[in-house]
Amino acid sequence: MEKVKLLKIYRKMLEIRRFEEKLYSLFLTGIVPGTMHQYIGQEAIAVGVCENLRENDYITTTHRGHGHYLAKGAPLKELMAELFAKKTGCCRGMGGSMHIAKLSSGILGGGGIVGAGIPIACGAALSAKIRKKGQIVACFFGDGAVNTGAFHEGVNLAAVWKLPIIFVCENNLYAFSTPIKEAVAIENIAERARGYGIPGIAVNGNDVLEVYEIAYQAIKKAREGRGPTLIECKTYRYKGHARFDPGTYRPREEVEEWLRKDPLVLYQRKLIEMGIIDEKKSEEIEQEVRKSIEEAIKFAKASPEPDIKNSLEYVYA
Amino acid sequence: MPEIKQIDTIAEALREALREEMQRDPAVILLGEDIGEFGGAFQVTRGLIKEFGKERVRNTPISETAIIGTAIGAALTGMRPVAEIQYADFLTCCMDQIVNQAAKIRLMTGGQAKVPIVIRAQVGSATRGAQHGQSVEAWFMHTPGLKVAVPSTPYEAKGLLKMAIRDDNPVMFFEHKLLYGSRSPGGKLKGTEGAVTTVKPAPYEEYTIPFGKADVKKEGKDVTVVATLLMVHKALRVAERLEKEEGISVEVIDPCTLVPLDEETILNSVKKTGRLVVISEDCTRGGVGSEIAAIVAEKALDFLDAPIKRVGALNTPIPFAPNVEKHVIPSEERIFLAIKEVLSS
Ligand SMILES: Cc1ncc(C[n+]2csc(CCOP(=O)(O)OP(=O)(O)O)c2C)c(N)n1
Ligand SMILES: [Mg+2]
């Protein structure tokens, strides 16, 4: 992989990490309303997959959507403004953290209903297939979503119709407080793919280059009209499930073990070993990222609230 | 520490109802997401898994259809399941099991089968956006075969839930997310325009509340206000203000159950006051208020001195931005103005 690309991946992962960290501290001050689900710890997946996507490819995300949005390359300041519930937000302040979308960047939307994005992603893939523009869809969801009917119906349909889609399951071992072992009776969610007649692969979701490589193959296959792939990325959620959840139901040793496998630290170490990055370069990127986040906060703070009249005119009926 | 003689939060009242019924009847089991060790997203089932074990307190995968379907199957064969759907918004995911199965099985089997299930879910808007804040009671009022309960205080929460569990029919049991922590008497209702109002505590002793019996939360003679869930508290606050500032006497009625509905109490009140305002948090069109208004128009038109007024959410999905959300959900100001309007004609 070229040096520029390797650096771009690093920058993106760092951007997501710093964005989420900053957001958390803003939340504690009460300036950001509502609730939120953070992506910290899973950055390698969104970035590893989205770095393979073209601008006109599509993604669907989930309730935990900040990382996917940034990885797909949509404007950071509009995400910040959305979380501040401002008129300049990507969804004009109407969606909020759980419902992140930016249609012009191919981000079809996240959502508060677990699993609901999966058949919607299949629909976008059907459209891509019919319109023959060579687009593909990356459909992101969590380990909890694989137990919804929407998952089974969607994946089956995509398999039967050979749709240009990849299913990316981010298995962070928990659905809210529920450990995966209480919800799924098999070792790897990837095994389920066989039941639909598509390939399923389990990867280390904390290794961005591994995710990148596997996604590259699956996306190529999808683009060539050879049907979908289910990629299960093993990872971990560093924070609690949502804003007020300290996540104390997880054993401390387990959390510590995963903290030692931090995708950002692992990748940074690798780049240093490869001689791509040194302390100075890494500090430079750090400063750039922090600056863009600070600017986004300024932008969000200065933006107006949505006006009530317009806000009531979005629905037709 | 002094001995606790009463329960002053709805979360605790519901927990006590579940505990008492599980102790009384081994057929009562619980199903739902995160209801085990974690104790539920709103902590209603906290501690119950320790007391009753994993066999009876079943933490489920994210599979709403399976939760309700399983509850129905268990109910058909002798159990009394209480299912928790984490947010009422997700009831859409298991709508077939509720509407086409649970509600219809008794009729379709010519009365052979009964489906004694309770489906608990919390409603109400609280800056979580369009998919975590709907009030969906009216969908189920519209479905024959389902009972619908809407407790507004700890007292009703406990008594109605115990009654619901003993009922042989499917019951939709709606709780309000902002009322769980409400303390009483005179305690604070968390997060609700700084509301402070009297909330009826629940005693620890055994009691049930029959369905179809409204509770007159405040007697009055000038205007009847029918309100549910959080709106009961907003209505009481407005009533207090109107009384103090303008000497207007407001009667506030809490139906407690929407199906069956205590028409008699509402009609008698309207016959006395001649004026009616109905307040509910669901969107106004085809909503809870529409049904109650229609009943009163049909049965007590001659007694009305002014047109009926509904106060509900505006007809839009709930927006995230708090300034717009506040505008969409019925506020005390809107309730105040509605009552004044009904009184001025
Ligand atoms: C249909 C539905 N059921 C339940 C929920 C409540 N809920 C929101 S996120 C979540 C856990 C999701 O777990 P997973 O899919 O693994 O994603 P993660 O949060 O781990 O990213 C639950 C239970 C929901 N939003 N939608
Ligand atoms: Mg998960």
XYZ file of C-alpha atoms and ligand atoms in Angstrom:
689
model
C 0.000 0.000 0.000
C 1.230 3.490 -0.757
C 2.540 5.700 1.983
C -0.096 8.369 1.387
C -2.852 5.827 1.799
C -1.318 4.412 4.966
C -1.119 7.900 6.429
C -4.641 8.732 5.358
C -5.904 5.665 7.180
C -4.039 6.726 10.302
C -5.389 10.228 10.158
C -8.957 9.014 9.749
C -8.726 6.649 12.678
C -7.221 9.360 14.821
C -9.888 11.800 13.728
C -12.653 9.437 14.842
C -10.940 8.748 18.150
C -10.360 12.404 18.970
C -13.811 13.373 17.779
C -15.437 10.877 20.113
C -13.224 11.792 23.049
C -13.942 15.463 22.641
C -17.630 14.792 22.194
C -17.733 12.851 25.417
C -16.264 15.731 27.375
C -18.698 18.138 25.709
C -21.531 15.844 26.702
C -20.488 15.959 30.309
C -20.747 19.738 30.243
C -24.360 19.407 29.094
C -23.906 21.370 25.894
C -24.761 18.404 23.648
C -28.351 17.164 24.121
C -29.879 13.719 23.917
C -28.052 10.450 24.073
C -25.156 9.020 22.084
C -23.363 5.773 21.309
C -19.633 6.080 20.832
C -17.368 4.350 18.344
C -14.148 4.392 20.362
C -12.285 1.099 19.975
C -13.864 0.134 16.664
C -12.206 2.721 14.398
C -10.264 0.160 12.350
C -13.473 -1.299 10.955
C -15.157 1.811 9.561
C -11.852 3.089 8.193
C -10.597 -0.266 6.887
C -13.840 -0.782 4.956
C -14.542 2.768 3.789
C -11.034 3.323 2.445
C -12.048 0.846 -0.263
C -15.150 2.761 -1.221
C -15.677 5.256 -3.989
C -17.410 8.535 -3.373
C -20.602 7.340 -5.022
C -20.718 4.036 -3.145
C -23.243 3.754 -0.346
C -23.141 2.831 3.287
C -25.780 2.255 5.918
C -24.855 2.694 9.532
C -26.443 2.141 12.942
C -27.164 3.902 16.221
C -23.362 3.997 16.614
C -22.759 5.993 13.459
C -20.230 8.769 14.059
C -17.269 6.648 12.951
C -18.873 5.445 9.738
C -19.872 8.975 8.814
C -16.334 10.291 9.217
C -14.759 7.263 7.543
C -16.959 7.730 4.477
C -15.563 11.231 4.195
C -18.538 13.421 5.036
C -17.851 16.866 6.560
C -16.820 16.691 10.204
C -18.258 20.042 11.140
C -21.715 19.058 9.943
C -21.599 16.004 12.189
C -20.603 18.150 15.130
C -23.373 20.622 14.359
C -25.892 17.792 14.143
C -24.923 16.591 17.591
C -25.331 20.138 18.863
C -28.843 20.009 17.338
C -28.103 22.907 15.013
C -29.583 23.928 11.709
C -26.219 23.467 9.980
C -26.021 19.802 10.995
C -25.912 17.055 8.378
C -29.574 16.320 9.170
C -30.489 19.905 10.035
C -30.698 18.992 13.699
C -33.650 16.696 13.059
C -31.819 13.375 13.313
C -29.333 13.538 16.161
C -26.625 11.082 17.128
C -28.674 7.973 16.508
C -29.834 8.944 13.036
C -26.785 10.148 11.153
C -27.103 10.544 7.389
C -25.494 12.480 4.553
C -27.060 11.456 1.290
C -24.642 13.417 -0.902
C -21.773 11.439 0.618
C -23.564 8.129 0.087
C -24.450 7.759 3.762
C -28.018 6.534 3.588
C -28.574 6.702 7.295
C -28.189 5.208 10.707
C -31.036 4.436 13.003
C -32.545 3.741 16.320
C -34.097 0.447 15.278
C -31.506 -2.299 15.453
C -31.316 -4.287 12.208
C -33.542 -1.962 10.217
C -30.680 -0.709 8.049
C -29.925 -4.153 6.653
C -32.838 -4.560 4.227
C -32.554 -0.869 3.346
C -28.943 -1.469 2.340
C -30.141 -4.364 0.191
C -32.529 -1.998 -1.540
C -29.716 0.412 -2.343
C -27.719 -2.517 -3.723
C -30.662 -3.578 -5.865
C -30.884 -0.047 -7.207
C -27.136 0.023 -7.890
C -27.445 -3.238 -9.779
C -30.367 -2.028 -11.881
C -28.809 1.369 -12.607
C -25.468 -0.236 -13.545
C -23.221 2.529 -12.224
C -20.776 0.066 -10.676
C -21.694 1.170 -7.151
C -21.633 -1.108 -4.152
C -23.080 -0.901 -0.656
C -21.285 -1.457 2.636
C -23.841 -2.332 5.278
C -22.616 -1.909 8.863
C -24.341 -3.428 11.893
C -23.545 -4.865 15.308
C -23.559 -8.372 16.714
C -26.931 -7.640 18.273
C -28.524 -6.998 14.892
C -27.876 -10.523 13.626
C -30.686 -11.803 15.827
C -33.356 -9.668 14.223
C -35.605 -10.912 11.471
C -34.432 -7.978 9.358
C -30.924 -9.466 9.209
C -32.080 -12.875 8.039
C -34.534 -11.556 5.499
C -32.070 -9.016 4.138
C -29.025 -11.255 3.827
C -31.045 -14.030 2.231
C -32.518 -11.684 -0.352
C -29.113 -10.215 -1.175
C -27.716 -13.712 -1.630
C -30.542 -14.902 -3.872
C -30.413 -11.746 -5.996
C -26.588 -11.611 -5.965
C -26.667 -7.982 -4.898
C -23.532 -5.795 -4.880
C -23.276 -5.474 -1.120
C -20.957 -6.371 1.733
C -22.348 -7.058 5.183
C -20.002 -5.821 7.882
C -20.860 -7.154 11.319
C -18.982 -5.360 14.074
C -18.893 -7.957 16.793
C -17.906 -5.988 19.884
C -19.030 -8.906 22.060
C -21.969 -7.052 23.581
C -25.382 -5.850 22.578
C -26.018 -3.205 25.223
C -25.440 -5.267 28.409
C -25.951 -8.668 26.822
C -22.820 -10.698 26.103
C -22.715 -12.391 22.728
C -22.639 -15.835 24.367
C -26.109 -15.242 25.776
C -27.490 -14.278 22.391
C -25.779 -16.440 19.778
C -25.087 -20.178 20.044
C -22.222 -20.362 17.543
C -18.607 -19.245 17.848
C -18.435 -16.998 14.784
C -21.290 -14.985 13.333
C -19.491 -15.385 10.006
C -20.614 -19.039 10.024
C -24.162 -17.898 9.423
C -23.228 -16.868 5.887
C -23.110 -20.496 4.812
C -26.802 -20.841 5.597
C -27.544 -18.224 2.951
C -25.063 -19.546 0.401
C -22.589 -16.658 0.596
C -19.032 -16.535 1.920
C -18.491 -15.472 5.531
C -15.149 -14.445 6.993
C -14.174 -13.584 10.571
C -11.383 -11.035 10.847
C -9.488 -9.176 13.531
C -11.478 -5.978 13.618
C -8.761 -4.169 15.517
C -6.234 -4.621 12.708
C -7.063 -1.970 10.159
C -4.914 -3.454 7.413
C -6.504 -6.862 7.813
C -9.973 -5.329 7.633
C -8.889 -3.310 4.615
C -7.574 -6.357 2.796
C -10.605 -8.568 3.390
C -13.008 -5.740 2.545
C -11.009 -5.081 -0.628
C -11.579 -8.650 -1.830
C -15.265 -8.662 -0.885
C -15.928 -5.295 -2.508
C -14.156 -6.327 -5.691
C -16.309 -9.425 -5.818
C -19.479 -7.419 -5.248
C -18.551 -4.904 -7.911
C -17.969 -7.682 -10.411
C -21.492 -8.949 -9.855
C -20.418 -12.035 -7.929
C -22.638 -11.396 -4.925
C -22.411 -10.467 -1.270
C -19.998 -11.406 1.513
C -20.496 -11.368 5.268
C -17.477 -10.043 7.129
C -17.453 -10.421 10.886
C -15.017 -8.055 12.580
C -14.087 -9.029 16.129
C -13.659 -5.905 18.193
C -14.562 -4.203 21.456
C -16.518 -1.178 22.584
C -14.307 0.904 24.866
C -17.093 2.939 26.427
C -20.396 1.891 27.904
C -23.260 1.230 25.522
C -24.592 4.782 25.614
C -23.989 8.017 27.388
C -24.945 7.106 30.942
C -23.868 3.473 30.894
C -20.535 2.881 32.632
C -20.503 -0.672 31.210
C -19.786 -2.261 34.572
C -21.315 -5.572 33.485
C -18.075 -6.337 31.656
C -15.261 -8.063 33.575
C -12.384 -5.688 34.246
C -9.773 -8.151 32.940
C -11.688 -8.386 29.671
C -11.763 -4.614 29.266
C -8.059 -4.362 30.070
C -7.198 -7.133 27.648
C -8.946 -5.302 24.850
C -7.444 -1.957 25.797
C -4.075 -3.578 25.179
C -5.290 -4.380 21.661
C -6.184 -0.769 20.880
C -6.534 -0.543 17.084
C -5.078 2.958 16.954
C -2.037 2.114 19.062
C -1.440 -1.110 17.133
C -1.548 0.683 13.826
C 0.638 3.535 14.987
C 3.213 1.018 16.194
C 3.100 -0.714 12.841
C 3.608 2.544 10.967
C 6.601 3.373 13.154
C 8.080 -0.069 12.468
C 7.523 0.442 8.750
C 9.263 3.790 8.978
C 6.162 5.597 7.685
C 5.701 7.743 10.708
C 7.832 9.152 13.512
C 7.079 11.152 16.593
C 7.240 14.427 14.743
C 4.924 13.332 11.939
C 2.519 11.789 14.361
C 2.391 15.004 16.402
C 1.775 16.972 13.229
C -1.229 14.827 12.342
C -2.450 15.059 15.918
C -2.393 18.853 15.730
C -4.222 18.914 12.381
C -6.921 16.641 13.691
C -7.376 18.577 16.908
C -7.566 21.799 14.983
C -10.304 20.534 12.680
C -12.299 19.357 15.684
C -11.899 22.684 17.476
C -13.041 24.478 14.337
C -16.042 22.195 14.106
C -17.003 22.981 17.671
C -16.738 26.687 16.994
C -18.873 26.237 13.896
C -21.455 24.219 15.786
C -21.624 26.661 18.665
C -22.026 29.630 16.351
C -24.735 27.951 14.262
C -28.408 28.752 14.818
C -30.954 26.310 16.174
C -33.354 24.897 13.592
C -36.313 27.209 13.166
C -39.551 25.715 14.241
C -41.641 26.504 11.189
C -39.282 24.844 8.688
C -38.804 21.907 10.975
C -42.476 21.096 10.786
C -42.493 21.035 7.025
C -40.361 17.943 6.383
C -43.222 15.490 6.240
C -45.766 15.689 3.459
C -48.640 14.336 5.425
C -33.026 4.432 58.995
C -36.815 4.654 59.290
C -38.773 1.719 57.893
C -39.992 2.307 54.344
C -43.747 1.941 54.270
C -44.509 3.098 50.790
C -43.033 3.122 47.315
C -42.556 6.533 45.823
C -41.150 5.825 42.392
C -42.870 4.141 39.486
C -39.822 2.016 38.676
C -39.865 0.618 42.205
C -43.646 0.183 42.177
C -43.466 -1.854 38.975
C -40.632 -3.935 40.389
C -42.641 -4.644 43.508
C -45.662 -5.647 41.410
C -43.533 -8.078 39.404
C -41.934 -9.442 42.564
C -45.246 -10.001 44.364
C -46.836 -11.675 41.362
C -43.817 -13.895 40.747
C -43.889 -14.961 44.381
C -47.592 -15.633 44.234
C -47.696 -17.505 40.926
C -44.873 -19.656 39.524
C -46.423 -19.299 36.054
C -45.276 -15.669 35.882
C -42.048 -15.340 33.883
C -40.250 -12.322 32.456
C -38.732 -11.921 28.999
C -36.899 -9.003 27.443
C -33.676 -7.385 26.348
C -31.169 -6.515 29.068
C -33.665 -7.358 31.823
C -31.361 -9.895 33.514
C -28.207 -8.901 35.392
C -28.470 -5.384 34.034
C -32.002 -4.948 35.354
C -33.522 -3.391 32.236
C -32.781 -0.186 30.350
C -34.824 1.711 32.946
C -33.910 -0.576 35.833
C -37.437 -1.854 36.430
C -36.368 -5.504 36.745
C -33.281 -4.767 38.828
C -32.491 -7.589 41.232
C -35.270 -9.891 40.028
C -32.894 -12.315 38.328
C -31.104 -12.812 41.656
C -34.354 -13.471 43.418
C -36.069 -15.669 40.841
C -33.250 -17.066 38.725
C -32.438 -17.203 35.031
C -35.157 -19.686 34.218
C -37.898 -17.209 35.080
C -36.140 -13.938 34.270
C -35.026 -14.449 30.705
C -32.616 -12.090 29.044
C -33.250 -12.273 25.303
C -31.358 -11.472 22.109
C -32.542 -8.454 20.107
C -35.454 -10.382 18.662
C -38.726 -8.621 19.365
C -40.760 -11.017 17.248
C -39.324 -13.935 19.178
C -39.922 -12.233 22.518
C -43.621 -11.728 21.878
C -44.115 -14.939 19.918
C -42.486 -16.923 22.706
C -44.601 -15.149 25.275
C -47.738 -16.065 23.353
C -46.734 -19.703 22.975
C -45.911 -19.949 26.652
C -49.190 -18.268 27.538
C -51.183 -20.702 25.407
C -49.710 -23.531 27.424
C -50.130 -22.316 30.965
C -47.589 -19.581 31.675
C -48.189 -15.893 32.406
C -45.342 -14.106 30.654
C -44.541 -10.441 31.131
C -42.511 -9.210 28.184
C -40.551 -5.986 28.170
C -39.998 -4.194 24.875
C -37.192 -1.760 25.613
C -38.797 1.228 23.872
C -42.410 1.319 22.684
C -41.001 2.437 19.331
C -39.707 -1.131 18.814
C -43.207 -2.559 19.107
C -43.324 -2.113 15.344
C -40.810 -4.960 15.113
C -43.259 -7.407 16.686
C -46.511 -5.903 15.502
C -47.648 -9.085 13.779
C -47.289 -11.154 16.932
C -49.256 -8.570 18.893
C -51.941 -7.544 16.447
C -52.473 -10.620 14.297
C -51.643 -13.247 16.885
C -52.072 -12.235 20.531
C -55.119 -10.058 19.950
C -56.956 -12.516 17.685
C -56.174 -15.985 18.969
C -59.043 -16.085 21.439
C -61.626 -15.260 18.784
C -60.081 -17.422 16.094
C -60.080 -20.465 18.346
C -63.678 -19.884 19.345
C -62.653 -19.155 22.894
C -60.591 -22.341 23.369
C -57.377 -20.439 23.877
C -56.471 -17.586 26.149
C -53.380 -15.427 25.893
C -52.525 -14.033 29.328
C -49.513 -11.924 28.423
C -48.459 -8.459 29.512
C -46.317 -6.366 27.198
C -44.557 -3.556 29.046
C -43.022 -0.718 27.048
C -42.114 2.848 27.793
C -43.326 5.813 25.765
C -42.694 9.547 25.811
C -40.398 12.019 24.211
C -37.084 12.960 25.838
C -34.519 14.303 23.311
C -33.777 10.866 21.893
C -35.167 11.658 18.473
C -37.785 10.167 16.202
C -37.308 6.464 16.929
C -37.019 6.543 20.708
C -39.763 8.894 21.810
C -43.095 8.068 20.257
C -46.267 7.588 22.200
C -48.023 4.723 20.453
C -50.960 3.922 22.742
C -53.556 4.718 20.090
C -52.328 1.987 17.709
C -53.319 -0.564 20.308
C -56.552 1.140 21.316
C -57.483 0.641 17.691
C -56.870 -3.103 17.841
C -59.749 -5.166 19.246
C -58.497 -7.859 21.588
C -55.949 -5.821 23.496
C -56.285 -4.014 26.794
C -54.265 -0.841 27.288
C -53.025 0.462 30.636
C -51.390 3.864 31.248
C -50.290 4.362 34.871
C -49.265 7.859 35.918
C -48.283 7.342 39.557
C -46.590 4.621 41.628
C -49.955 3.677 43.117
C -51.491 2.927 39.737
C -48.308 1.402 38.375
C -48.286 -1.315 40.998
C -52.010 -1.975 41.197
C -52.573 -2.011 37.458
C -49.555 -4.189 36.688
C -50.657 -6.796 39.208
C -54.120 -6.717 37.674
C -52.676 -6.981 34.167
C -50.685 -10.079 35.087
C -53.808 -11.759 36.458
C -55.877 -10.856 33.405
C -56.480 -13.702 30.960
C -56.146 -11.398 27.969
C -53.193 -9.639 26.363
C -52.471 -6.292 28.019
C -50.352 -3.491 26.593
C -48.827 -1.751 29.579
C -47.405 1.681 28.794
C -45.021 3.453 31.132
C -43.582 6.932 30.628
C -39.813 7.227 30.522
C -39.798 10.543 32.397
C -42.007 9.249 35.188
C -39.973 6.253 36.353
C -38.049 8.219 38.902
C -40.909 10.441 40.018
C -40.865 10.827 43.762
C -43.709 11.609 46.038
C -45.408 13.226 47.720
C -44.582 16.564 46.258
C -41.397 15.190 44.775
C -39.741 16.098 41.548
C -40.640 14.690 38.170
C -37.261 14.408 36.567
C -36.691 16.335 33.378
C -40.180 17.670 32.901
C -40.174 21.433 32.778
C -39.114 21.328 36.403
C -42.514 19.973 37.344
C -43.312 19.384 40.968
C -46.591 17.715 41.668
C -48.169 15.285 44.061
C -47.633 11.693 43.103
C -49.612 8.968 44.808
C -47.220 6.478 46.442
C -47.799 2.720 46.390
C -48.162 0.760 49.617
C -46.195 -2.457 50.032
C -49.352 -4.354 50.930
C -51.383 -6.413 48.525
C -53.885 -4.617 46.274
C -54.935 -4.526 42.653
C -56.692 -1.845 40.635
C -59.511 -2.967 38.352
C -59.258 -1.991 34.695
C -61.780 0.509 33.333
C -61.886 2.661 36.454
C -60.711 6.241 36.038
C -59.135 8.169 38.873
C -60.275 11.737 39.455
C -56.951 13.323 40.265
C -58.499 16.638 41.133
C -62.118 17.659 41.466
C -63.387 20.802 39.784
C -66.511 22.368 38.371
C -65.649 24.644 35.439
C -63.924 22.363 32.949
C -63.093 18.655 32.580
C -59.557 17.724 31.613
C -58.839 14.112 30.688
C -55.110 13.386 30.619
C -52.810 10.370 30.559
C -49.301 9.522 31.784
C -46.992 12.541 31.942
C -49.828 14.789 30.812
C -51.673 14.083 34.057
C -48.885 15.865 35.888
C -48.720 18.727 33.449
C -52.495 19.114 33.643
C -52.413 19.183 37.442
C -49.785 21.899 37.392
C -51.790 23.983 34.975
C -54.948 23.401 37.011
C -53.184 24.650 40.108
C -52.024 27.751 38.283
C -55.457 28.488 36.828
C -57.057 28.120 40.200
C -54.567 30.397 41.886
C -54.319 33.043 39.181
C -57.824 33.114 37.769
C -60.064 31.241 40.149
C -60.887 28.606 37.535
C -61.834 25.208 38.898
C -60.453 22.350 36.759
C -61.406 18.701 37.132
C -58.530 16.408 36.120
C -59.395 12.811 35.216
C -56.823 10.095 34.639
C -58.457 7.179 32.796
C -55.710 4.769 34.050
C -56.724 2.312 31.324
C -57.628 3.324 27.781
C -59.102 -0.094 26.998
C -61.422 -0.602 28.723
C -62.215 3.093 29.117
C -64.235 4.449 32.026
C -66.682 6.388 29.898
C -69.033 6.904 32.780
C -66.659 8.946 34.914
C -65.692 11.103 31.949
C -69.284 11.634 30.788
C -70.513 12.465 34.275
C -67.776 15.016 34.675
C -68.574 16.629 31.324
C -72.249 16.727 32.265
C -71.218 18.676 35.344
C -68.715 21.094 33.766
C -70.006 21.355 30.185
C -66.475 21.627 28.842
C -63.785 19.136 27.840
C -60.077 19.239 27.049
C -58.291 15.943 26.310
C -54.531 15.844 26.664
C -52.252 13.048 25.542
C -48.699 12.955 24.272
C -49.315 10.931 21.109
C -49.795 12.845 17.878
C -53.228 14.402 17.711
C -54.445 12.897 14.447
C -56.235 9.613 15.112
C -54.934 9.686 18.648
C -56.039 8.884 22.175
C -57.717 12.280 22.437
C -59.633 11.752 19.216
C -61.328 8.639 20.554
C -62.247 10.196 23.880
C -63.505 13.354 22.179
C -65.618 11.285 19.800
C -67.213 9.324 22.643
C -68.130 12.518 24.477
C -69.453 14.129 21.298
C -71.607 11.076 20.653
C -72.927 10.634 24.155
C -72.958 14.048 25.805
C -73.183 16.631 23.044
C -76.201 18.269 24.629
C -74.264 18.937 27.780
C -71.359 20.700 26.068
C -71.177 24.484 26.310
C -68.105 24.737 24.105
C -66.363 22.718 21.411
C -64.115 19.925 22.709
C -60.402 20.653 22.496
C -57.663 18.058 21.968
C -54.101 18.787 23.004
C -51.601 16.310 21.609
C -48.267 16.206 19.841
C -48.157 17.932 16.476
C -48.564 15.645 13.483
C -44.876 15.157 12.737
C -42.240 12.580 13.631
C -40.430 13.764 16.745
C -37.444 15.900 15.792
C -34.136 15.664 17.637
C -33.482 19.379 18.204
C -34.787 20.099 21.716
C -36.211 23.492 20.761
C -38.386 21.893 18.074
C -39.221 18.824 20.136
C -40.489 21.092 22.892
C -42.778 22.740 20.399
C -44.103 19.411 19.118
C -44.888 17.836 22.499
C -47.803 19.311 24.490
C -46.411 21.903 26.880
C -47.993 23.379 29.965
C -48.382 26.584 28.023
C -50.373 24.865 25.281
C -52.521 23.120 27.871
C -53.094 26.415 29.642
C -54.190 28.127 26.445
C -56.454 25.242 25.446
C -58.295 25.327 28.739
C -58.689 29.099 28.513
C -59.995 28.787 24.978
C -62.602 26.208 25.951
C -63.669 28.440 28.810
C -63.965 31.533 26.698
C -66.606 30.228 24.306
C -35.273 -3.263 17.378
C -34.519 -2.713 18.525
N -34.451 -3.402 19.677
C -33.753 -2.925 20.724
C -33.099 -1.735 20.634
C -32.348 -1.153 21.831
N -30.929 -1.221 21.563
C -30.292 -0.199 20.950
S -28.737 -0.566 20.583
C -28.869 -2.085 21.293
C -27.710 -2.997 21.282
C -27.202 -3.188 19.911
O -26.145 -4.062 19.918
P -25.281 -4.291 18.633
O -26.140 -4.558 17.454
O -24.290 -5.339 18.981
O -24.564 -2.892 18.381
P -23.563 -2.127 19.351
O -24.385 -1.297 20.245
O -22.769 -3.140 20.093
O -22.752 -1.290 18.443
C -30.141 -2.282 21.795
C -30.596 -3.494 22.495
C -33.220 -1.021 19.423
N -32.653 0.169 19.268
N -33.908 -1.534 18.392
Mg -22.432 -5.152 19.845
